[in-house]
Coordinates of C-alpha atoms and ligand atoms in Angstrom, one line a residue:
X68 CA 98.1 -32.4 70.7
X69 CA 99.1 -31.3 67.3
X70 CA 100.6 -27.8 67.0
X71 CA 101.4 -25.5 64.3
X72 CA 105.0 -25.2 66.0
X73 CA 106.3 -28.5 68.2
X74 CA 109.1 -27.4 69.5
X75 CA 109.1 -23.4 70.6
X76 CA 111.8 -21.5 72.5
X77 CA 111.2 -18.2 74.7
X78 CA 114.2 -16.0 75.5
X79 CA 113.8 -14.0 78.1
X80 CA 111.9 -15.5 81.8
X81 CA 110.8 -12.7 82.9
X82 CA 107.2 -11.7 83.4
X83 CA 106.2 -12.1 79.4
X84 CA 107.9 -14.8 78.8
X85 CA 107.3 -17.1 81.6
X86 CA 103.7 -16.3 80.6
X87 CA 104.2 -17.1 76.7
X88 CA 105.9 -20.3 78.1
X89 CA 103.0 -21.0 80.3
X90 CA 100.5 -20.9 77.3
X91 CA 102.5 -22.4 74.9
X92 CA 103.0 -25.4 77.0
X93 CA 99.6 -25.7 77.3
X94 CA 99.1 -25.9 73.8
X95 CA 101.0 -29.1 73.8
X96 CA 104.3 -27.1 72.4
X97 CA 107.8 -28.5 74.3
X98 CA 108.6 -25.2 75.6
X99 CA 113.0 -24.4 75.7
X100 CA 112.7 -21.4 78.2
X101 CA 115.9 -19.4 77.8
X102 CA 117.2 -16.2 79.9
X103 CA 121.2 -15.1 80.4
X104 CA 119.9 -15.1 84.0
X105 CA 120.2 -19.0 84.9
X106 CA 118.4 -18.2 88.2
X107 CA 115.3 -16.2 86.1
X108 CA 114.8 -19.8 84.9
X109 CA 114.4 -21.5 87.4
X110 CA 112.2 -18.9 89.1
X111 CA 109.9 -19.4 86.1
X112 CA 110.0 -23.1 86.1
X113 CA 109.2 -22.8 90.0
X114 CA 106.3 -20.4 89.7
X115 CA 105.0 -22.4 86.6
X116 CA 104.7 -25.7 88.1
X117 CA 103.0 -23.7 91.0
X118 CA 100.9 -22.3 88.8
X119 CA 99.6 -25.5 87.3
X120 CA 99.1 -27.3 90.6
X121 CA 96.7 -24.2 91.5
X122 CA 94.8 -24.7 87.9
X123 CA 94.2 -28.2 89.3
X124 CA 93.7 -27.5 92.8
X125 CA 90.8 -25.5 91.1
X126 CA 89.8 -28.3 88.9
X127 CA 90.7 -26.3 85.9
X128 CA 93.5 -28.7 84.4
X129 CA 93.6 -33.1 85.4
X130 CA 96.4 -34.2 86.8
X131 CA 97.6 -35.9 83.6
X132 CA 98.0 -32.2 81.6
X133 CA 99.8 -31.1 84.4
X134 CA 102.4 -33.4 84.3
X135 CA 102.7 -32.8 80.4
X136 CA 103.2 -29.3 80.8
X137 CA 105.9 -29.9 83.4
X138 CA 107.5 -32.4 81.3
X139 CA 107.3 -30.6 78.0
X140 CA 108.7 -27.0 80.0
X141 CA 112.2 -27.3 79.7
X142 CA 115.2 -25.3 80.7
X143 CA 118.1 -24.0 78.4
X144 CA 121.0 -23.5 79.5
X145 CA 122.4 -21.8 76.3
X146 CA 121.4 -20.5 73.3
X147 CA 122.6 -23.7 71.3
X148 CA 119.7 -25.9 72.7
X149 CA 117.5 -23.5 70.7
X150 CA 118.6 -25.3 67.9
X151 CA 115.8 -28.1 67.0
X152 CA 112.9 -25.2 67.6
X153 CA 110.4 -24.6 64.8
X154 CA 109.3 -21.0 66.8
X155 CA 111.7 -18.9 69.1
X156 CA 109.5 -16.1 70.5
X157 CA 111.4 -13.3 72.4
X158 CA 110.8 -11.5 75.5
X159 CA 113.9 -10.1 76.6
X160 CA 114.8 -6.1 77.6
X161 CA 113.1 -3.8 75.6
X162 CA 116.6 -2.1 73.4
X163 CA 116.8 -2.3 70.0
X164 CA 120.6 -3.4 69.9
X165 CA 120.3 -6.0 72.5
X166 CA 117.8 -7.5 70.3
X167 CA 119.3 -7.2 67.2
X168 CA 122.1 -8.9 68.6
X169 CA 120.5 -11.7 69.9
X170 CA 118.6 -12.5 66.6
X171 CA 121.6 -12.4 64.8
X172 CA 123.4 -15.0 67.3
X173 CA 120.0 -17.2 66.8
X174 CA 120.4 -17.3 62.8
X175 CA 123.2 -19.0 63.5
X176 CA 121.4 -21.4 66.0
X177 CA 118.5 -22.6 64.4
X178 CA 117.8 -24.4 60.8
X179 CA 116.2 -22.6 57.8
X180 CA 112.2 -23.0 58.2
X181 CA 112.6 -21.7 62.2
X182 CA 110.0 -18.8 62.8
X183 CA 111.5 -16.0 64.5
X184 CA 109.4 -13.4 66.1
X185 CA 109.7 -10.4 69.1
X186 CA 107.1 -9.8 72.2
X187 CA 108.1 -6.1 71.6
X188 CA 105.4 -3.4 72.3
X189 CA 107.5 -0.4 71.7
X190 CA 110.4 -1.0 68.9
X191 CA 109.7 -1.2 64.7
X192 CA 109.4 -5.0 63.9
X193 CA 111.6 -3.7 60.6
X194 CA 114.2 -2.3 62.5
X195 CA 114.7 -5.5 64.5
X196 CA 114.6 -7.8 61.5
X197 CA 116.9 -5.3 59.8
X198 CA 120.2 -6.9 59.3
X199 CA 119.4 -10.6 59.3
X200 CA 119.9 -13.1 56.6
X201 CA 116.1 -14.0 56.5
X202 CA 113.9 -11.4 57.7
X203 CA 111.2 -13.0 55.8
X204 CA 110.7 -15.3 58.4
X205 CA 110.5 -12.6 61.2
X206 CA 108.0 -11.0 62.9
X207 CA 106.5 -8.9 65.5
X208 CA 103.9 -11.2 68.3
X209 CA 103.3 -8.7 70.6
X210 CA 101.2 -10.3 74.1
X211 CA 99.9 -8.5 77.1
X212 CA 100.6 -8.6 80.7
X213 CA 99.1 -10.8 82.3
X214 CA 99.9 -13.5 79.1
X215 CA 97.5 -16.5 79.7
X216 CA 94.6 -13.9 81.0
X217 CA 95.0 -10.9 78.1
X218 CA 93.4 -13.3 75.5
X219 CA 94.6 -10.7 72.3
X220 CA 98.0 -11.0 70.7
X221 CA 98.9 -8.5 67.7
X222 CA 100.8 -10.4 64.8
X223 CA 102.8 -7.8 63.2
X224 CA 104.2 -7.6 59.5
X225 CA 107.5 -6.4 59.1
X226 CA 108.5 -4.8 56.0
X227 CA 109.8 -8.2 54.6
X228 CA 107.9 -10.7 56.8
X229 CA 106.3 -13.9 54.5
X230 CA 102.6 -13.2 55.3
X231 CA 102.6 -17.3 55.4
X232 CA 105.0 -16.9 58.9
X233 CA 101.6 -14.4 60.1
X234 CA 99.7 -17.0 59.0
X235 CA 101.3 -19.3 61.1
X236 CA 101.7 -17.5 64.0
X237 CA 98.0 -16.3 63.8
X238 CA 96.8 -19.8 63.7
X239 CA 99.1 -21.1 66.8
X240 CA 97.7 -17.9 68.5
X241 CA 94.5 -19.6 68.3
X242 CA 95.8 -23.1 69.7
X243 CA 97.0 -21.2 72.7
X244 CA 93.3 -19.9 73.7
X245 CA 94.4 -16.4 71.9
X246 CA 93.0 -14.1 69.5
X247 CA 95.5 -13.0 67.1
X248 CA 94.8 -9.5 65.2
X249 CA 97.0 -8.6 62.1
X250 CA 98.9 -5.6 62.4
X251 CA 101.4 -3.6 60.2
X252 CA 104.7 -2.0 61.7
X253 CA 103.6 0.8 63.0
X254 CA 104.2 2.9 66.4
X255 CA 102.5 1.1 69.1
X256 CA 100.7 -1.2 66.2
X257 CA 97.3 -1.2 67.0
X258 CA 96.7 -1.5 71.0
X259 CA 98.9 1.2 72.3
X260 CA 98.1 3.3 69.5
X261 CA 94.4 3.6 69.6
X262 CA 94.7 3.6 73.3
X263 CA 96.5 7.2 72.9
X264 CA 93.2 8.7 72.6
X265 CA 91.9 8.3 76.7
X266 CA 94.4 9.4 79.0
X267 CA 95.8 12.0 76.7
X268 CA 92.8 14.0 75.7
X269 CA 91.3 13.7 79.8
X270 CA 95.4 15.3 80.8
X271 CA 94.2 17.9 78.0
X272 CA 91.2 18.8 80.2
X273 CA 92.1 19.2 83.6
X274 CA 95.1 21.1 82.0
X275 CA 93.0 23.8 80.4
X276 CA 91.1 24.1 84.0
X277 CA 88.1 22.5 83.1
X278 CA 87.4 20.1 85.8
X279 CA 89.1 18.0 88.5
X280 CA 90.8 14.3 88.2
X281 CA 88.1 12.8 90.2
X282 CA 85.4 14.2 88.5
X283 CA 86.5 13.3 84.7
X284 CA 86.6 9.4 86.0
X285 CA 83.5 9.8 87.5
X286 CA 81.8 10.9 84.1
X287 CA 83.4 8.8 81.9
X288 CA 83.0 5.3 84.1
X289 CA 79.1 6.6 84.7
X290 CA 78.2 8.0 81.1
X291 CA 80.6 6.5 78.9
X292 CA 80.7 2.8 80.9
X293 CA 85.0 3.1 81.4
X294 CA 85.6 0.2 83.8
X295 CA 88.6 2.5 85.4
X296 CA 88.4 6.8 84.8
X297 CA 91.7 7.4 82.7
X298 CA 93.3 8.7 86.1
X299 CA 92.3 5.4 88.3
X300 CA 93.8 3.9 85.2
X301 CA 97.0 5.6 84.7
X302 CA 97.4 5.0 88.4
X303 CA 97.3 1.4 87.8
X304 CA 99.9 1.3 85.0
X305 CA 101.7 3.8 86.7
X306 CA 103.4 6.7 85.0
X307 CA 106.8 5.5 84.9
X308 CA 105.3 2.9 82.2
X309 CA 102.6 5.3 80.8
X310 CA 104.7 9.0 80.1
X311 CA 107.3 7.2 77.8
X312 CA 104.7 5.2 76.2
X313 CA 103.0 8.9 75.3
X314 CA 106.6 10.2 74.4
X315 CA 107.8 7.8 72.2
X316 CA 104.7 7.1 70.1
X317 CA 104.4 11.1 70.0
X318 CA 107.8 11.0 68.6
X319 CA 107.7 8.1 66.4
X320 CA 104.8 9.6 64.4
X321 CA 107.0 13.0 64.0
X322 CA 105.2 15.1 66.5
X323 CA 101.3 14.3 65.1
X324 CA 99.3 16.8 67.9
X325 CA 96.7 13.9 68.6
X326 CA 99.2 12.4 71.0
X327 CA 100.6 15.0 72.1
X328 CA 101.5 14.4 76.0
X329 CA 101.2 16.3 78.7
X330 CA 103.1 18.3 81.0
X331 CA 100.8 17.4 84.3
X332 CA 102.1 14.1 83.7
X333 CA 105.9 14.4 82.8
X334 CA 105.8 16.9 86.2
X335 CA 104.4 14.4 88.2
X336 CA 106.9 11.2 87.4
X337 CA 109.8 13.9 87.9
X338 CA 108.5 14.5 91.5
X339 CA 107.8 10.6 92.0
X340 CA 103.6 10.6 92.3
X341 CA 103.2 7.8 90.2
X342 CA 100.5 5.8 91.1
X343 CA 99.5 3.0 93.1
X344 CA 102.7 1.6 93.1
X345 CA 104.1 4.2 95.4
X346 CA 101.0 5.2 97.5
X347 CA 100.2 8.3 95.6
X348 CA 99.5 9.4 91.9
X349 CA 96.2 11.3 91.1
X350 CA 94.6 9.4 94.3
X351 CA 96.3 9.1 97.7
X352 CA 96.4 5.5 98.5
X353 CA 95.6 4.0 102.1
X354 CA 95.7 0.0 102.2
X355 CA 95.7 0.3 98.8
X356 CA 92.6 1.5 98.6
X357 CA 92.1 5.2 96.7
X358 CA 91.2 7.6 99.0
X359 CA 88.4 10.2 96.8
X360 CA 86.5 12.7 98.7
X361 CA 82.9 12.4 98.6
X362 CA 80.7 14.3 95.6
X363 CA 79.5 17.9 97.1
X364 CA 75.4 17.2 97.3
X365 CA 73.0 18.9 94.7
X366 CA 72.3 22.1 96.3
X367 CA 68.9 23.1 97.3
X368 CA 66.7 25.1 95.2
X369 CA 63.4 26.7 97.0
X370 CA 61.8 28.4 93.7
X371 CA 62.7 26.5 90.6
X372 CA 62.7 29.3 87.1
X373 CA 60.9 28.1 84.4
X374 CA 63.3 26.0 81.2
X375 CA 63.5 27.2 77.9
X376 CA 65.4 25.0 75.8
X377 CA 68.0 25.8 72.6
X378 CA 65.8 24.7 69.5
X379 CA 69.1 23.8 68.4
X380 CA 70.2 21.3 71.4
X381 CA 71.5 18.0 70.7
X382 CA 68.7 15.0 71.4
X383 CA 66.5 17.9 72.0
X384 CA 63.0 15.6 72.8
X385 CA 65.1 13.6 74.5
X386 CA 65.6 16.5 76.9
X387 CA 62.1 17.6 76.8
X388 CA 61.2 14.5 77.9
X389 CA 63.8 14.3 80.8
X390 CA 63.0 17.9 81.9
X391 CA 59.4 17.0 82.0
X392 CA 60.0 13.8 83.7
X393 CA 61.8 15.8 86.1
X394 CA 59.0 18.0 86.5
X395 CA 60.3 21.3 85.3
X396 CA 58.2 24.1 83.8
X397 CA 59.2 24.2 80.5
X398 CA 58.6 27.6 78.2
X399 CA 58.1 26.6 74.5
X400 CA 58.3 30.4 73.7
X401 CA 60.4 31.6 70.6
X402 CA 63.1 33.1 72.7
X403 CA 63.2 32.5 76.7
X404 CA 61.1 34.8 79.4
X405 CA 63.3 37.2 81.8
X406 CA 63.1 34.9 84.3
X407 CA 64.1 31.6 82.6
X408 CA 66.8 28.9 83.0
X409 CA 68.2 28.5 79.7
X410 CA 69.5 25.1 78.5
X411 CA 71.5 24.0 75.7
X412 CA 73.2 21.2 74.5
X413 CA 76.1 21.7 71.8
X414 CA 78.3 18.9 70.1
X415 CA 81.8 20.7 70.3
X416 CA 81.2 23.6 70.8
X417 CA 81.2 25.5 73.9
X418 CA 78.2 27.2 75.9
X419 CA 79.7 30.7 75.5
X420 CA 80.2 30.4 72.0
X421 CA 76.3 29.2 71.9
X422 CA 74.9 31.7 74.1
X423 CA 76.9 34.2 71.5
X424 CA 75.5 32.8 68.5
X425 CA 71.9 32.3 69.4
X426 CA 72.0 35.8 71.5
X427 CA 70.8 34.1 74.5
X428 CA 71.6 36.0 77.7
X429 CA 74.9 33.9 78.9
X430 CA 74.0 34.8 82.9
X431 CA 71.5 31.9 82.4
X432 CA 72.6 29.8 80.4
X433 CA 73.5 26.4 81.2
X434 CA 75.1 23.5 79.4
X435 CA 74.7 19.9 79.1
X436 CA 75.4 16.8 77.3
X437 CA 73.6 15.2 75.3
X438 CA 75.7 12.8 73.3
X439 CA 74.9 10.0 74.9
X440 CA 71.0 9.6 75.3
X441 CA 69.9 10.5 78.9
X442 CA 68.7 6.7 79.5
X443 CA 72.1 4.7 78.3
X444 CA 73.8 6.9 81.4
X445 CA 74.4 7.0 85.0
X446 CA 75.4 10.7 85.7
X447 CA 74.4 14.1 84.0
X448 CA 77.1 16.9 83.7
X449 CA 76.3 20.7 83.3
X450 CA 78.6 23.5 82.4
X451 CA 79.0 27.1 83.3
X452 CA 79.9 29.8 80.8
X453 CA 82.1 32.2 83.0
X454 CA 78.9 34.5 83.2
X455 CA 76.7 32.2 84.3
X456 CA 74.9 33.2 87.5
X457 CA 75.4 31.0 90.7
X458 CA 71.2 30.4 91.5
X459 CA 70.8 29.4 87.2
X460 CA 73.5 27.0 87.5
X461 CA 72.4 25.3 91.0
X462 CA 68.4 25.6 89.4
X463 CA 70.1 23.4 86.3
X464 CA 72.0 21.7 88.9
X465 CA 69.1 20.8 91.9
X466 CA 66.4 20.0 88.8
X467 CA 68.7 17.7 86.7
X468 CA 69.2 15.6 90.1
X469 CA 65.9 15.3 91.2
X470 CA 65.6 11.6 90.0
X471 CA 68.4 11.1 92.5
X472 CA 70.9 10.7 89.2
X473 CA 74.0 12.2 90.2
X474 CA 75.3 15.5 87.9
X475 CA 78.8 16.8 87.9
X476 CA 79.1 20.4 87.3
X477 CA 82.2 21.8 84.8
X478 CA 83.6 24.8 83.7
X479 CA 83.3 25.4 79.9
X480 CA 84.8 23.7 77.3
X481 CA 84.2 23.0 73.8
X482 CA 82.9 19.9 74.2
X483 CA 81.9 18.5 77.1
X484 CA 83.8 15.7 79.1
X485 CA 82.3 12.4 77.2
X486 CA 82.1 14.3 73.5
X487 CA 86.5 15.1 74.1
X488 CA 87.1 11.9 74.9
X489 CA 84.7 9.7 73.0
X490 CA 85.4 11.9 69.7
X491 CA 89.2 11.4 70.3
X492 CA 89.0 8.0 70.5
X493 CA 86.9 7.2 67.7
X494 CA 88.9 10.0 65.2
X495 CA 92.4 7.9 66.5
X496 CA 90.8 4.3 65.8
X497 CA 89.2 6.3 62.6
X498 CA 93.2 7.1 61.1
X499 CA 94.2 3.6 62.3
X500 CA 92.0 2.7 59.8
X501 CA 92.7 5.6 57.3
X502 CA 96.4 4.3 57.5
X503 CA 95.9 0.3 57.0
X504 CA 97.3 -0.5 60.0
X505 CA 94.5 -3.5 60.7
X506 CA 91.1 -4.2 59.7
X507 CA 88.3 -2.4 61.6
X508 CA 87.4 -5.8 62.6
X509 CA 90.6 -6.3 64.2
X510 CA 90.6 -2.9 65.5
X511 CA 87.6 -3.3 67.7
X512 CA 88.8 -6.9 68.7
X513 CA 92.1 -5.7 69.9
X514 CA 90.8 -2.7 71.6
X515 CA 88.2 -4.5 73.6
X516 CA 90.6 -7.4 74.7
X517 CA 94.1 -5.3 75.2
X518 CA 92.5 -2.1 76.6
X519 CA 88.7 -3.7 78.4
X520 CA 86.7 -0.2 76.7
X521 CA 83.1 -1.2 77.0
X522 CA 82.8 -1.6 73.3
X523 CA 85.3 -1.0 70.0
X524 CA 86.2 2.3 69.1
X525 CA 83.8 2.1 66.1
X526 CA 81.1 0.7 67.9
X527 CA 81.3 3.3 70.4
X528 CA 81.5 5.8 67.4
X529 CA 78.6 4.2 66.2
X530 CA 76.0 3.8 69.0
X531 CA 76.8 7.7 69.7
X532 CA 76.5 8.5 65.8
X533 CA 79.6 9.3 63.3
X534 CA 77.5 12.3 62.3
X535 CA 77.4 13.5 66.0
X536 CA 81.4 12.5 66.3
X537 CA 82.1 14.2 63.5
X538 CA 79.8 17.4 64.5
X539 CA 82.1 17.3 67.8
X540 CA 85.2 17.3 66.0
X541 CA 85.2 19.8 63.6
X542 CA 83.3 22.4 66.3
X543 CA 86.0 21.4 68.5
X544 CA 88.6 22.6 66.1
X545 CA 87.2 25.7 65.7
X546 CA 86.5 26.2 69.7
X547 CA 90.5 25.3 70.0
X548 CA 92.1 26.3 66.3
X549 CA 94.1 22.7 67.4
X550 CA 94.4 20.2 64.8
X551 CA 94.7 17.2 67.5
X552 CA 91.2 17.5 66.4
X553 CA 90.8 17.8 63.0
X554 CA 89.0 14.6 61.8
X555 CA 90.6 12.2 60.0
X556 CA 89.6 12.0 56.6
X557 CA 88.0 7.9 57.2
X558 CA 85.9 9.3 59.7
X559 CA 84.8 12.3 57.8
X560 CA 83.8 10.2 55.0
X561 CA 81.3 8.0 56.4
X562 CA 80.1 10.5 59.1
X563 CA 79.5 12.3 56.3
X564 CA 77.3 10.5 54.5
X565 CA 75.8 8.9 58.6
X566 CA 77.3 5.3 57.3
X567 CA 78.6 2.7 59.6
X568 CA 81.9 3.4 60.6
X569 CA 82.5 -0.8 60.5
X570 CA 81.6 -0.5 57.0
X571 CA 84.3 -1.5 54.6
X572 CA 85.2 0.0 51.4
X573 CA 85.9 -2.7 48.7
Ligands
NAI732 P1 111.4 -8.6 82.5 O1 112.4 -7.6 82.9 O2 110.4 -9.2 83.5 O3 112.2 -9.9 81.9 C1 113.2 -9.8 80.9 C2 114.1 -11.1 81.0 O4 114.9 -11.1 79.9 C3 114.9 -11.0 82.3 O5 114.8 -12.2 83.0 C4 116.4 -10.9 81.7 O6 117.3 -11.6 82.5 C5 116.2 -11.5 80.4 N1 117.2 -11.0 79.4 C6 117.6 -9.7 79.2 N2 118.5 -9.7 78.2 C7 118.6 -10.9 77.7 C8 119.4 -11.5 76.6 N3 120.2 -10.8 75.9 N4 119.2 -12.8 76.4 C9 118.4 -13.6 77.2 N5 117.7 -13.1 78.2 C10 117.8 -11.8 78.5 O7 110.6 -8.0 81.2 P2 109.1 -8.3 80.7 O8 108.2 -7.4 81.4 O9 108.9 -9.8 80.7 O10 109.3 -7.8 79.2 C11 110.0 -8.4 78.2 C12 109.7 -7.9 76.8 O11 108.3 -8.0 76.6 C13 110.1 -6.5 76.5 O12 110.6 -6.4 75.2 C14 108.8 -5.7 76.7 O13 108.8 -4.5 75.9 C15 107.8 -6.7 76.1 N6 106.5 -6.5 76.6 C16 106.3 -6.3 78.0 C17 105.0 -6.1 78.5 C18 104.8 -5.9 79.9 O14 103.7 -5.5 80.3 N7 105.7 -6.2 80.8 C19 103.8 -6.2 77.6 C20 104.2 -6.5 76.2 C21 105.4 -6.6 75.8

């Protein structure tokens, strides 16, 4: 097999680089597998030549490849037998001295044409490279965890990197099985950086009172199609790996409020709770399994009020159509009767500020969202303004569940669940773009591979409409006076003139 780099070293045996050795090998590389820790090395050789035997117990490699990979995995026992490589990738700690010493050591080590470049996900490429004799031939190749499954790898430009060593390492990305995506040095490049916008903006929510843990996962895996709620999920990563991450990108863009962290979550890695890890985090766990009381039932109605709905709401035949699907008696009167449940659907803005402005009577009136068209979800959610009387909101509640679709009831809050999260993450993906950190291409192909969203930023931004994103955002920072969500300006363009937000400008 011809490769791009022959010979290629990994420092560091620990989880990321045993699986960077793992791939690499495959590839047909001779691997030098490197680690200060003599025994780390031969853990890794162990559990790789495991490894290989299991891919052809499952008939996924011959025989034949597996003994190439074994044969072409070799240990180093120092730095010096680095010295014939044509790549040295490195996985070690993450602390910007350790790794500028040990690059520094490695100049000396290998010939002129070598390839240097650092797994880091946290640490300024620049700032590594900064110091060395050729930092031209440096750069950032940033992998996930689990290597050989998380199929994305961000190629990162340092200030000085030759884009001919990207080039390179793009290409031998793609001889691995990988996808490479070109990014520039910046905080959390593209991955961690556009996935600022989830977690951060649901902590936001349940901070201001809005609704429970539980119930923000619920919506967002059944109308927004999450694979894991952002609290399931940050129970996964566990926030002894997730709080800094929020920290230091927070701090590394000089305080910018869009990822701003939160206080629920710095409390709760003081005290321990965090995550599956440990048997508790936002869930209890039992067996592992998350322990989540059951959804309270739709109440029961016995005389359902006539609907009069907002001529102003959001998808508004859409909801017509639900409501007369559902069966409801629906008022097309200017204004609603005395004894009507009244419905409306902002973008952004919040039902009391609504009931305010179109001098509806807020004791019955009743939000819900409409971003995302009623057919394209599993679950409805309704919110209360704080005068909202108890018999309109279980009417809203009991007739929006009659199809046996579940509904999740919230407190108000300028935009709804879904709107605050989606908008966030499509303005964040929006200034990753503003900024030139990647291509929107890339964008969307890092996001879906490194973070599994159902679609790319943009395309979510897209199916839901930059128009209605950017309606959501800018009513949202006048509901909160907070610029986390004033819109960046790449996003304001095209939603302002309803353009494709994968439409580049030339
Ligand atoms: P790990 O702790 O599993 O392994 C690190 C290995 O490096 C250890 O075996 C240690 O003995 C060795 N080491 C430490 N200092 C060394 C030195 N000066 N020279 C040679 N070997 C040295 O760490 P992990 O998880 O494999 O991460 C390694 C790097 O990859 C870090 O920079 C991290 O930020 C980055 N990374 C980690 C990801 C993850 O999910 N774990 C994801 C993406 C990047």
């Amino acid at each position: 097999m011809q490769t791009t780099y022959n010979t290629v070293g990994v420092i560091g045996a620990g989880a990321m680089g045993r699986g960077i050795a793992q791939i690499a090998a495959q590839a047909g590389s001779t691997v030098r597998l490197y680690d200060t820790q003599a025994p780390a090395i031969a853990k890794a050789r162990d559990e790789l030549h495991a490894q290989w035997d299991r891919l052809a117990g499952k008939g996924r490699m011959d025989s034949q490849a597996v003994a190439a990979c074994k044969s072409r995995l070799q240990a180093a026992s120092a730095l010096q037998e680095l010295a014939d490589c044509d790549l040295v990738v490195e996985a070690i700690v993450e602390r910007l001295d350790v790794k500028k010493s040990l690059f520094s050591q490695l100049e000396e080590v290998v010939r002129p044409g070598c390839v240097l470049a650092t797994n880091t996900s946290s640490l300024s490429v620049t700032a590594i490279a900064a110091g060395l004799k050729q930092p031209q031939r440096f750069a950032g190749y940033h992998f996930f965890n689990p290597v050989p499954l998380m199929k994305v790898v961000e190629v990162i430009a340092g200030l000085k990197t030759d884009p001919a060593v990207c080039a390179g390492l793009a290409e031998y990305a793609r001889q691995m099985g990988h996808t490479p995506v070109q990014a520039q040095d910046t905080p959390g490049f593209i991955v961690n950086h556009a996935g600022r916008g989830y977690g951060t903006e649901a902590l936001r929510i349940v901070s201001e009172g809005i609704t429970d843990f539980a119930t923000i996962d619920r919506i967002l895996r059944d109308q927004a199609g999450f694979k894991l709620g952002p609290f399931e999920l940050m129970d996964l990563t566990a926030l002894d790996v997730s709080h800094p991450v929020m920290e230091s990108i927070y701090q590394q863009y000089y305080d910018e409020p869009r990822y701003r962290p939160s206080v629920i979550t710095a409390q709760r890695l003081a005290g321990g709770v965090v995550g599956r890890k440990v048997g508790e985090g936002f869930y209890r766990y039992v067996e592992g399994k998350a322990q989540i009381a059951p959804e309270p039932a739709a109440p029961q109605v016995a005389e359902m009020p006539p609907v009069w709905v907002s001529t102003r709401a959001a998808r508004k035949s859409e909801l017509y159509q639900l409501l007369k699907d559902l069966g409801a008696k629906i008022e097309t009167g200017q204004s609603p009767s005395p004894t009507a449940l009244t419905l409306v659907a902002p973008l952004g803005f919040d039902i009391t500020t609504v009931a305010v402005v179109e001098r509806l009577d807020p004791a019955r009136t009743v939000g819900i969202d409409m971003l995302i068209d009623d057919a394209a979800t599993k679950r409805r959610v309704i919110a209360t303004n704080p005068a909202t009387r108890e018999d309109m909101r279980d009417a809203a509640h009991a007739l929006l569940a009659r199809d046996g679709k579940p509904v999740s009831v919230i407190r108000d809050s300028g935009g709804f669940v879904t709107q605050r999260v989606v908008a966030t993450i499509v303005n964040i993906a929006s200034d990753i773009c503003q900024q030139r950190i990647c291509s929107p291409a890339d964008l969307e192909t890092a996001v879906t591979l490194g973070l599994g969203y159902p679609l790319g930023p943009l395309a979510m931004g897209n199916r839901w409409g930059p128009t209605n994103i950017l309606e959501v955002l800018f009513n949202m920072q006048t509901v909160y006076g907070d610029p986390r969500y004033r819109p960046s300006p790449w996003l304001r363009r095209r939603g302002a003139i309803g353009l494709s937000l994968m439409h580049e400008e030339s």
